[in-house]
Amino acid sequence: MSATFGFSLARRLRAGETIYLGWCGLGSPVVAEAVAREGFPAVNIDQQHGMFDMTTTQQAIGSIRAAGAAPTVRVPLGDFAVVSRVLDFGAEGTIAPMINTVEDAHAYVSAAKFPPVGERSWGPLRALMLDNYSDPKAYLKDANNQTITMAMIETRKALDNVDAIAAVPGIDMLFVGPSDLSITLSKGAVLDPHSADVEAAIDKIAAAAKKAGKLAGIFCMDAARAVACSKRGYQLMAVMSDMGMLRGGIAAQMKIIKGG
Ligand code: 3PY
Ligand code: MG
C-alpha cells in the first residue's frame, strides 16, 4: 500500500504552491525541528557549509518530519553518493551545489533517480518508514516523481550552460546561489547577493527554468527578499539561516539590555 501523505514537498510544488524553506547549518536536529514547528513547510539541512554530519542529518530528517515539514539536504560539493544516502534517510529533495555542466547534471541525476532516469541504488530503509510505505514496490514507483532534485546555478559557467542543464531529464529545479554568483560574476571582487549582475542572472535563471518546464528556487538573505523573489518566477525560497536568525534574535535583546 502506498500512502502519499508521507511526501509533501513535490506534491505542493507541483500544485503551484509557493514554498518558503527554512535553512539550517548549526548541525542541530532540535534547532531544525524548531524551524519547522515555527511554520516553515520545508527545512533544508546544509551539509555543504553547515555543521551537519550523516548522523545529525538522519536525526534532523526525522525531527523535521515529526514537526510536519519536508526535509531537504544540500550535499557537499561533488558528493553525489550523499544524494542517494539522504534520500534513503527520507529527505524529500536534494540540493547539489555548483552544477556547472550537463555532465555534472547527469552525475547528480544518476544518484538521485532510479532507472530509467538515473541509477540510484535500492535501499530506502528509513524513507519507507517515514513515507508510510508498507509495499517497497510502491515506493520504487513513486520515488522519482516525489523527490526533488535541485541543481544550484552559481557560477559563470553554469549560467552559460543554464538552458542545457535545465533540459537534463531528472533535474527538477534550478536553484540560485546569489552569493557565489556575485563572486564569480565580479571575478572575486565583490560579495553582494543583490548586485546588478546577480539581479540579471536571477531573471535569466527563472526564464531558463520556465522554458524547460522546470521549477525555480533561490536562496534569499531575508524574508522580504524571499517574498519579492516569489513574484519573479520563483516558487521555492530559502530564507536566511538558523544561525542568522539566532544571532539576529540575540542582537535585538542585547540592544535593549544596552539601552539602545
Ligand atoms: C550562495 O548564495 O552561493 C549559496 O550557496 C546560498 O546558500
Ligand atoms: Mg553557494
PDB file of C-alpha atoms and ligand atoms in Angstrom:
ATOM      1  CA  MET A   1       0.000   0.000   0.000  1.00  0.00           C
ATOM      2  CA  SER A   2       1.235   3.490  -0.681  1.00  0.00           C
ATOM      3  CA  ALA A   3       0.271   6.458   1.457  1.00  0.00           C
ATOM      4  CA  THR A   4       1.338   9.536  -0.431  1.00  0.00           C
ATOM      5  CA  PHE A   5       0.912  11.879   2.536  1.00  0.00           C
ATOM      6  CA  GLY A   6       4.426  10.874   3.562  1.00  0.00           C
ATOM      7  CA  PHE A   7       5.805  13.076   0.811  1.00  0.00           C
ATOM      8  CA  SER A   8       4.599  16.678   0.727  1.00  0.00           C
ATOM      9  CA  LEU A   9       7.162  18.915  -0.993  1.00  0.00           C
ATOM     10  CA  ALA A  10       6.839  17.616  -4.568  1.00  0.00           C
ATOM     11  CA  ARG A  11       3.068  17.467  -4.310  1.00  0.00           C
ATOM     12  CA  ARG A  12       2.809  21.047  -3.036  1.00  0.00           C
ATOM     13  CA  LEU A  13       5.259  22.436  -5.572  1.00  0.00           C
ATOM     14  CA  ARG A  14       3.511  20.693  -8.465  1.00  0.00           C
ATOM     15  CA  ALA A  15       0.183  22.051  -7.217  1.00  0.00           C
ATOM     16  CA  GLY A  16       1.695  25.507  -7.746  1.00  0.00           C
ATOM     17  CA  GLU A  17       2.176  26.429  -4.078  1.00  0.00           C
ATOM     18  CA  THR A  18       4.840  28.940  -3.086  1.00  0.00           C
ATOM     19  CA  ILE A  19       7.136  27.295  -0.534  1.00  0.00           C
ATOM     20  CA  TYR A  20       9.413  29.061   1.946  1.00  0.00           C
ATOM     21  CA  LEU A  21      12.328  26.880   3.002  1.00  0.00           C
ATOM     22  CA  GLY A  22      13.934  27.146   6.444  1.00  0.00           C
ATOM     23  CA  TRP A  23      17.721  26.779   6.258  1.00  0.00           C
ATOM     24  CA  CYS A  24      19.801  25.038   8.914  1.00  0.00           C
ATOM     25  CA  GLY A  25      23.557  24.832   9.261  1.00  0.00           C
ATOM     26  CA  LEU A  26      24.048  24.652  13.018  1.00  0.00           C
ATOM     27  CA  GLY A  27      24.135  20.854  12.994  1.00  0.00           C
ATOM     28  CA  SER A  28      21.308  20.501  15.499  1.00  0.00           C
ATOM     29  CA  PRO A  29      18.261  18.288  14.801  1.00  0.00           C
ATOM     30  CA  VAL A  30      16.409  20.116  17.595  1.00  0.00           C
ATOM     31  CA  VAL A  31      17.015  23.517  16.007  1.00  0.00           C
ATOM     32  CA  ALA A  32      15.885  22.120  12.634  1.00  0.00           C
ATOM     33  CA  GLU A  33      12.717  20.854  14.296  1.00  0.00           C
ATOM     34  CA  ALA A  34      12.118  24.264  15.898  1.00  0.00           C
ATOM     35  CA  VAL A  35      12.412  25.931  12.485  1.00  0.00           C
ATOM     36  CA  ALA A  36       9.765  23.529  11.169  1.00  0.00           C
ATOM     37  CA  ARG A  37       7.490  23.971  14.192  1.00  0.00           C
ATOM     38  CA  GLU A  38       7.544  27.761  13.779  1.00  0.00           C
ATOM     39  CA  GLY A  39       5.827  27.231  10.433  1.00  0.00           C
ATOM     40  CA  PHE A  40       8.271  26.573   7.598  1.00  0.00           C
ATOM     41  CA  PRO A  41       6.673  23.868   5.407  1.00  0.00           C
ATOM     42  CA  ALA A  42      10.122  22.650   4.373  1.00  0.00           C
ATOM     43  CA  VAL A  43      13.519  22.830   6.083  1.00  0.00           C
ATOM     44  CA  ASN A  44      16.934  22.353   4.494  1.00  0.00           C
ATOM     45  CA  ILE A  45      19.878  20.687   6.205  1.00  0.00           C
ATOM     46  CA  ASP A  46      23.120  22.151   4.866  1.00  0.00           C
ATOM     47  CA  GLN A  47      25.991  19.686   4.569  1.00  0.00           C
ATOM     48  CA  GLN A  48      27.976  21.899   2.176  1.00  0.00           C
ATOM     49  CA  HIS A  49      28.742  24.782   4.504  1.00  0.00           C
ATOM     50  CA  GLY A  50      26.805  23.776   7.615  1.00  0.00           C
ATOM     51  CA  MET A  51      27.896  21.627  10.531  1.00  0.00           C
ATOM     52  CA  PHE A  52      25.750  18.559   9.865  1.00  0.00           C
ATOM     53  CA  ASP A  53      27.342  15.125   9.547  1.00  0.00           C
ATOM     54  CA  MET A  54      25.490  11.983   8.458  1.00  0.00           C
ATOM     55  CA  THR A  55      24.321  11.135  11.991  1.00  0.00           C
ATOM     56  CA  THR A  56      22.861  14.562  12.723  1.00  0.00           C
ATOM     57  CA  THR A  57      21.445  14.697   9.179  1.00  0.00           C
ATOM     58  CA  GLN A  58      19.479  11.486   9.584  1.00  0.00           C
ATOM     59  CA  GLN A  59      18.265  12.627  13.023  1.00  0.00           C
ATOM     60  CA  ALA A  60      17.221  16.029  11.656  1.00  0.00           C
ATOM     61  CA  ILE A  61      15.306  14.408   8.775  1.00  0.00           C
ATOM     62  CA  GLY A  62      13.239  12.517  11.356  1.00  0.00           C
ATOM     63  CA  SER A  63      12.670  15.536  13.600  1.00  0.00           C
ATOM     64  CA  ILE A  64      11.659  17.800  10.685  1.00  0.00           C
ATOM     65  CA  ARG A  65       9.203  15.118   9.536  1.00  0.00           C
ATOM     66  CA  ALA A  66       7.876  14.783  13.108  1.00  0.00           C
ATOM     67  CA  ALA A  67       7.065  18.513  13.009  1.00  0.00           C
ATOM     68  CA  GLY A  68       5.058  18.001   9.804  1.00  0.00           C
ATOM     69  CA  ALA A  69       7.539  19.634   7.406  1.00  0.00           C
ATOM     70  CA  ALA A  70       9.511  18.327   4.425  1.00  0.00           C
ATOM     71  CA  PRO A  71      13.274  17.872   4.893  1.00  0.00           C
ATOM     72  CA  THR A  72      15.731  18.636   2.105  1.00  0.00           C
ATOM     73  CA  VAL A  73      19.520  18.288   2.197  1.00  0.00           C
ATOM     74  CA  ARG A  74      22.213  20.309   0.452  1.00  0.00           C
ATOM     75  CA  VAL A  75      25.027  17.850  -0.161  1.00  0.00           C
ATOM     76  CA  PRO A  76      28.761  18.661  -0.091  1.00  0.00           C
ATOM     77  CA  LEU A  77      30.353  19.809  -3.352  1.00  0.00           C
ATOM     78  CA  GLY A  78      30.502  16.979  -5.917  1.00  0.00           C
ATOM     79  CA  ASP A  79      29.485  14.369  -3.337  1.00  0.00           C
ATOM     80  CA  PHE A  80      26.674  12.642  -5.169  1.00  0.00           C
ATOM     81  CA  ALA A  81      26.919   9.487  -3.024  1.00  0.00           C
ATOM     82  CA  VAL A  82      25.409  11.602  -0.239  1.00  0.00           C
ATOM     83  CA  VAL A  83      22.425  12.344  -2.503  1.00  0.00           C
ATOM     84  CA  SER A  84      21.352   8.680  -2.537  1.00  0.00           C
ATOM     85  CA  ARG A  85      22.052   8.259   1.164  1.00  0.00           C
ATOM     86  CA  VAL A  86      19.944  11.181   2.339  1.00  0.00           C
ATOM     87  CA  LEU A  87      17.071  10.131   0.051  1.00  0.00           C
ATOM     88  CA  ASP A  88      17.318   6.703   1.720  1.00  0.00           C
ATOM     89  CA  PHE A  89      17.125   8.522   5.074  1.00  0.00           C
ATOM     90  CA  GLY A  90      13.857  10.209   3.983  1.00  0.00           C
ATOM     91  CA  ALA A  91      14.875  13.567   2.525  1.00  0.00           C
ATOM     92  CA  GLU A  92      12.214  14.827   0.116  1.00  0.00           C
ATOM     93  CA  GLY A  93      14.664  16.719  -2.010  1.00  0.00           C
ATOM     94  CA  THR A  94      18.344  17.379  -2.500  1.00  0.00           C
ATOM     95  CA  ILE A  95      20.263  20.498  -3.434  1.00  0.00           C
ATOM     96  CA  ALA A  96      23.575  19.993  -5.256  1.00  0.00           C
ATOM     97  CA  PRO A  97      25.977  22.966  -5.299  1.00  0.00           C
ATOM     98  CA  MET A  98      27.808  24.186  -8.390  1.00  0.00           C
ATOM     99  CA  ILE A  99      26.145  22.156 -11.125  1.00  0.00           C
ATOM    100  CA  ASN A 100      28.131  23.813 -13.891  1.00  0.00           C
ATOM    101  CA  THR A 101      27.764  21.490 -16.858  1.00  0.00           C
ATOM    102  CA  VAL A 102      25.410  18.967 -18.412  1.00  0.00           C
ATOM    103  CA  GLU A 103      27.852  16.268 -17.233  1.00  0.00           C
ATOM    104  CA  ASP A 104      27.531  17.499 -13.621  1.00  0.00           C
ATOM    105  CA  ALA A 105      23.743  17.422 -14.003  1.00  0.00           C
ATOM    106  CA  HIS A 106      23.783  13.842 -15.329  1.00  0.00           C
ATOM    107  CA  ALA A 107      26.061  12.695 -12.478  1.00  0.00           C
ATOM    108  CA  TYR A 108      23.674  14.287  -9.969  1.00  0.00           C
ATOM    109  CA  VAL A 109      20.559  12.749 -11.533  1.00  0.00           C
ATOM    110  CA  SER A 110      22.267   9.388 -11.715  1.00  0.00           C
ATOM    111  CA  ALA A 111      22.493   9.318  -7.896  1.00  0.00           C
ATOM    112  CA  ALA A 112      19.063  10.869  -7.281  1.00  0.00           C
ATOM    113  CA  LYS A 113      16.712   8.946  -9.571  1.00  0.00           C
ATOM    114  CA  PHE A 114      16.031   5.244 -10.053  1.00  0.00           C
ATOM    115  CA  PRO A 115      16.198   3.757 -13.585  1.00  0.00           C
ATOM    116  CA  PRO A 116      15.273   4.558 -16.257  1.00  0.00           C
ATOM    117  CA  VAL A 117      16.028   8.229 -15.362  1.00  0.00           C
ATOM    118  CA  GLY A 118      19.137   7.565 -13.251  1.00  0.00           C
ATOM    119  CA  GLU A 119      20.985   4.799 -11.431  1.00  0.00           C
ATOM    120  CA  ARG A 120      20.008   5.317  -7.792  1.00  0.00           C
ATOM    121  CA  SER A 121      20.750   2.164  -5.843  1.00  0.00           C
ATOM    122  CA  TRP A 122      17.966   0.490  -3.871  1.00  0.00           C
ATOM    123  CA  GLY A 123      17.869   0.790  -0.066  1.00  0.00           C
ATOM    124  CA  PRO A 124      15.370   3.390   1.252  1.00  0.00           C
ATOM    125  CA  LEU A 125      15.159   1.791   4.701  1.00  0.00           C
ATOM    126  CA  ARG A 126      14.231   4.873   6.727  1.00  0.00           C
ATOM    127  CA  ALA A 127      12.343   6.551   3.863  1.00  0.00           C
ATOM    128  CA  LEU A 128       9.937   3.603   3.617  1.00  0.00           C
ATOM    129  CA  MET A 129       9.057   4.118   7.270  1.00  0.00           C
ATOM    130  CA  LEU A 130       8.822   7.922   7.176  1.00  0.00           C
ATOM    131  CA  ASP A 131       6.782   7.902   3.974  1.00  0.00           C
ATOM    132  CA  ASN A 132       4.390   5.243   5.252  1.00  0.00           C
ATOM    133  CA  TYR A 133       5.055   2.647   2.595  1.00  0.00           C
ATOM    134  CA  SER A 134       4.303  -0.931   3.564  1.00  0.00           C
ATOM    135  CA  ASP A 135       4.982  -2.056  -0.013  1.00  0.00           C
ATOM    136  CA  PRO A 136       8.536  -1.222  -1.188  1.00  0.00           C
ATOM    137  CA  LYS A 137       7.414  -1.613  -4.819  1.00  0.00           C
ATOM    138  CA  ALA A 138       5.070   1.349  -4.358  1.00  0.00           C
ATOM    139  CA  TYR A 139       7.997   3.473  -3.130  1.00  0.00           C
ATOM    140  CA  LEU A 140      10.002   2.465  -6.214  1.00  0.00           C
ATOM    141  CA  LYS A 141       7.079   3.534  -8.414  1.00  0.00           C
ATOM    142  CA  ASP A 142       6.656   6.920  -6.679  1.00  0.00           C
ATOM    143  CA  ALA A 143      10.167   7.987  -5.663  1.00  0.00           C
ATOM    144  CA  ASN A 144      11.401   9.591  -8.890  1.00  0.00           C
ATOM    145  CA  ASN A 145       8.401  11.914  -9.008  1.00  0.00           C
ATOM    146  CA  GLN A 146       8.152  12.517  -5.273  1.00  0.00           C
ATOM    147  CA  THR A 147      11.735  13.594  -4.599  1.00  0.00           C
ATOM    148  CA  ILE A 148      13.023  16.886  -5.986  1.00  0.00           C
ATOM    149  CA  THR A 149      16.496  17.347  -7.478  1.00  0.00           C
ATOM    150  CA  MET A 150      17.627  20.954  -7.218  1.00  0.00           C
ATOM    151  CA  ALA A 151      20.666  21.976  -9.271  1.00  0.00           C
ATOM    152  CA  MET A 152      22.470  25.066  -7.995  1.00  0.00           C
ATOM    153  CA  ILE A 153      23.320  27.629 -10.650  1.00  0.00           C
ATOM    154  CA  GLU A 154      26.009  29.765  -9.042  1.00  0.00           C
ATOM    155  CA  THR A 155      28.963  30.107 -11.406  1.00  0.00           C
ATOM    156  CA  ARG A 156      29.559  31.895 -14.692  1.00  0.00           C
ATOM    157  CA  LYS A 157      29.994  28.512 -16.382  1.00  0.00           C
ATOM    158  CA  ALA A 158      26.638  27.292 -15.036  1.00  0.00           C
ATOM    159  CA  LEU A 159      24.987  30.475 -16.280  1.00  0.00           C
ATOM    160  CA  ASP A 160      26.451  29.897 -19.754  1.00  0.00           C
ATOM    161  CA  ASN A 161      25.089  26.324 -19.701  1.00  0.00           C
ATOM    162  CA  VAL A 162      21.833  27.069 -17.911  1.00  0.00           C
ATOM    163  CA  ASP A 163      19.449  26.077 -20.723  1.00  0.00           C
ATOM    164  CA  ALA A 164      21.221  22.761 -21.307  1.00  0.00           C
ATOM    165  CA  ILE A 165      21.341  21.994 -17.550  1.00  0.00           C
ATOM    166  CA  ALA A 166      17.626  22.791 -17.208  1.00  0.00           C
ATOM    167  CA  ALA A 167      16.847  20.407 -20.072  1.00  0.00           C
ATOM    168  CA  VAL A 168      18.503  17.384 -18.414  1.00  0.00           C
ATOM    169  CA  PRO A 169      15.789  14.821 -17.572  1.00  0.00           C
ATOM    170  CA  GLY A 170      15.610  14.313 -13.810  1.00  0.00           C
ATOM    171  CA  ILE A 171      16.696  17.844 -12.911  1.00  0.00           C
ATOM    172  CA  ASP A 172      13.513  19.145 -11.311  1.00  0.00           C
ATOM    173  CA  MET A 173      14.584  22.639 -10.258  1.00  0.00           C
ATOM    174  CA  LEU A 174      17.227  25.288 -10.907  1.00  0.00           C
ATOM    175  CA  PHE A 175      18.285  26.799  -7.577  1.00  0.00           C
ATOM    176  CA  VAL A 176      20.133  30.131  -7.467  1.00  0.00           C
ATOM    177  CA  GLY A 177      23.147  30.686  -5.198  1.00  0.00           C
ATOM    178  CA  PRO A 178      23.353  34.504  -5.248  1.00  0.00           C
ATOM    179  CA  SER A 179      26.473  34.902  -3.102  1.00  0.00           C
ATOM    180  CA  ASP A 180      28.642  32.645  -5.239  1.00  0.00           C
ATOM    181  CA  LEU A 181      27.130  34.219  -8.352  1.00  0.00           C
ATOM    182  CA  SER A 182      28.171  37.673  -7.158  1.00  0.00           C
ATOM    183  CA  ILE A 183      31.735  36.465  -6.560  1.00  0.00           C
ATOM    184  CA  THR A 184      32.052  34.683  -9.898  1.00  0.00           C
ATOM    185  CA  LEU A 185      30.447  37.489 -11.910  1.00  0.00           C
ATOM    186  CA  SER A 186      32.760  40.099 -10.346  1.00  0.00           C
ATOM    187  CA  LYS A 187      35.842  37.847 -10.751  1.00  0.00           C
ATOM    188  CA  GLY A 188      36.234  37.728  -6.983  1.00  0.00           C
ATOM    189  CA  ALA A 189      35.938  41.460  -6.371  1.00  0.00           C
ATOM    190  CA  VAL A 190      32.520  41.614  -4.733  1.00  0.00           C
ATOM    191  CA  LEU A 191      30.349  39.652  -2.330  1.00  0.00           C
ATOM    192  CA  ASP A 192      26.913  41.156  -2.956  1.00  0.00           C
ATOM    193  CA  PRO A 193      23.982  38.796  -3.476  1.00  0.00           C
ATOM    194  CA  HIS A 194      21.915  41.780  -4.649  1.00  0.00           C
ATOM    195  CA  SER A 195      24.352  43.217  -7.227  1.00  0.00           C
ATOM    196  CA  ALA A 196      23.041  44.314 -10.632  1.00  0.00           C
ATOM    197  CA  ASP A 197      24.799  41.379 -12.316  1.00  0.00           C
ATOM    198  CA  VAL A 198      23.185  38.935  -9.909  1.00  0.00           C
ATOM    199  CA  GLU A 199      19.772  40.513 -10.452  1.00  0.00           C
ATOM    200  CA  ALA A 200      20.142  39.961 -14.210  1.00  0.00           C
ATOM    201  CA  ALA A 201      21.274  36.354 -13.614  1.00  0.00           C
ATOM    202  CA  ILE A 202      18.271  35.729 -11.377  1.00  0.00           C
ATOM    203  CA  ASP A 203      15.921  36.689 -14.211  1.00  0.00           C
ATOM    204  CA  LYS A 204      17.902  34.616 -16.721  1.00  0.00           C
ATOM    205  CA  ILE A 205      17.735  31.509 -14.499  1.00  0.00           C
ATOM    206  CA  ALA A 206      13.981  31.882 -13.903  1.00  0.00           C
ATOM    207  CA  ALA A 207      13.453  32.185 -17.665  1.00  0.00           C
ATOM    208  CA  ALA A 208      15.572  29.074 -18.356  1.00  0.00           C
ATOM    209  CA  ALA A 209      13.608  27.046 -15.809  1.00  0.00           C
ATOM    210  CA  LYS A 210      10.313  28.186 -17.271  1.00  0.00           C
ATOM    211  CA  LYS A 211      11.403  27.398 -20.837  1.00  0.00           C
ATOM    212  CA  ALA A 212      12.371  23.852 -19.813  1.00  0.00           C
ATOM    213  CA  GLY A 213       9.185  23.328 -17.797  1.00  0.00           C
ATOM    214  CA  LYS A 214      11.208  23.075 -14.574  1.00  0.00           C
ATOM    215  CA  LEU A 215      10.815  24.698 -11.153  1.00  0.00           C
ATOM    216  CA  ALA A 216      12.903  27.645  -9.922  1.00  0.00           C
ATOM    217  CA  GLY A 217      14.273  28.158  -6.396  1.00  0.00           C
ATOM    218  CA  ILE A 218      16.604  30.679  -4.789  1.00  0.00           C
ATOM    219  CA  PHE A 219      18.496  31.359  -1.571  1.00  0.00           C
ATOM    220  CA  CYS A 220      17.344  34.655  -0.009  1.00  0.00           C
ATOM    221  CA  MET A 221      19.065  36.700   2.679  1.00  0.00           C
ATOM    222  CA  ASP A 222      15.792  37.524   4.453  1.00  0.00           C
ATOM    223  CA  ALA A 223      12.020  37.098   4.280  1.00  0.00           C
ATOM    224  CA  ALA A 224      11.375  40.384   2.445  1.00  0.00           C
ATOM    225  CA  ARG A 225      13.728  39.312  -0.347  1.00  0.00           C
ATOM    226  CA  ALA A 226      12.043  35.882  -0.406  1.00  0.00           C
ATOM    227  CA  VAL A 227       8.596  37.410  -0.876  1.00  0.00           C
ATOM    228  CA  ALA A 228       9.977  39.651  -3.643  1.00  0.00           C
ATOM    229  CA  CYS A 229      11.527  36.641  -5.439  1.00  0.00           C
ATOM    230  CA  SER A 230       8.184  34.805  -5.288  1.00  0.00           C
ATOM    231  CA  LYS A 231       6.957  37.473  -7.721  1.00  0.00           C
ATOM    232  CA  ARG A 232       9.870  36.954 -10.134  1.00  0.00           C
ATOM    233  CA  GLY A 233       9.166  33.383 -11.234  1.00  0.00           C
ATOM    234  CA  TYR A 234      10.498  31.633  -8.145  1.00  0.00           C
ATOM    235  CA  GLN A 235       8.434  29.062  -6.263  1.00  0.00           C
ATOM    236  CA  LEU A 236      10.855  27.849  -3.568  1.00  0.00           C
ATOM    237  CA  MET A 237      12.636  30.462  -1.478  1.00  0.00           C
ATOM    238  CA  ALA A 238      15.214  29.588   1.173  1.00  0.00           C
ATOM    239  CA  VAL A 239      15.048  32.195   3.916  1.00  0.00           C
ATOM    240  CA  MET A 240      18.148  33.306   5.834  1.00  0.00           C
ATOM    241  CA  SER A 241      19.563  30.629   8.191  1.00  0.00           C
ATOM    242  CA  ASP A 242      19.199  29.254  11.685  1.00  0.00           C
ATOM    243  CA  MET A 243      22.496  30.962  12.620  1.00  0.00           C
ATOM    244  CA  GLY A 244      21.334  34.300  11.163  1.00  0.00           C
ATOM    245  CA  MET A 245      18.010  34.134  12.976  1.00  0.00           C
ATOM    246  CA  LEU A 246      19.636  33.141  16.274  1.00  0.00           C
ATOM    247  CA  ARG A 247      22.226  35.898  16.114  1.00  0.00           C
ATOM    248  CA  GLY A 248      19.599  38.418  14.988  1.00  0.00           C
ATOM    249  CA  GLY A 249      17.384  37.472  17.935  1.00  0.00           C
ATOM    250  CA  ILE A 250      20.289  37.780  20.379  1.00  0.00           C
ATOM    251  CA  ALA A 251      21.376  41.100  18.902  1.00  0.00           C
ATOM    252  CA  ALA A 252      17.843  42.521  19.319  1.00  0.00           C
ATOM    253  CA  GLN A 253      17.789  41.532  23.008  1.00  0.00           C
ATOM    254  CA  MET A 254      21.321  42.857  23.600  1.00  0.00           C
ATOM    255  CA  LYS A 255      20.297  46.183  22.096  1.00  0.00           C
ATOM    256  CA  ILE A 256      17.539  46.501  24.692  1.00  0.00           C
ATOM    257  CA  ILE A 257      19.856  45.411  27.521  1.00  0.00           C
ATOM    258  CA  LYS A 258      22.353  48.076  26.461  1.00  0.00           C
ATOM    259  CA  GLY A 259      19.570  50.672  26.256  1.00  0.00           C
ATOM    260  CA  GLY A 260      19.975  51.128  22.511  1.00  0.00           C
TER     261      GLY A 260
HETATM  262  C1  3PY B   1      25.093  31.068  -2.470  1.00  0.00           C
HETATM  263  O1  3PY B   1      24.466  32.126  -2.370  1.00  0.00           O
HETATM  264  O2  3PY B   1      26.132  30.936  -3.121  1.00  0.00           O
HETATM  265  C2  3PY B   1      24.601  29.880  -1.789  1.00  0.00           C
HETATM  266  O3  3PY B   1      25.141  28.823  -1.979  1.00  0.00           O
HETATM  267  C3  3PY B   1      23.460  30.045  -0.852  1.00  0.00           C
HETATM  268  O4  3PY B   1      23.482  29.094   0.137  1.00  0.00           O
HETATM  269 MG    MG B   2      26.928  28.861  -2.989  1.00  0.00          MG
END
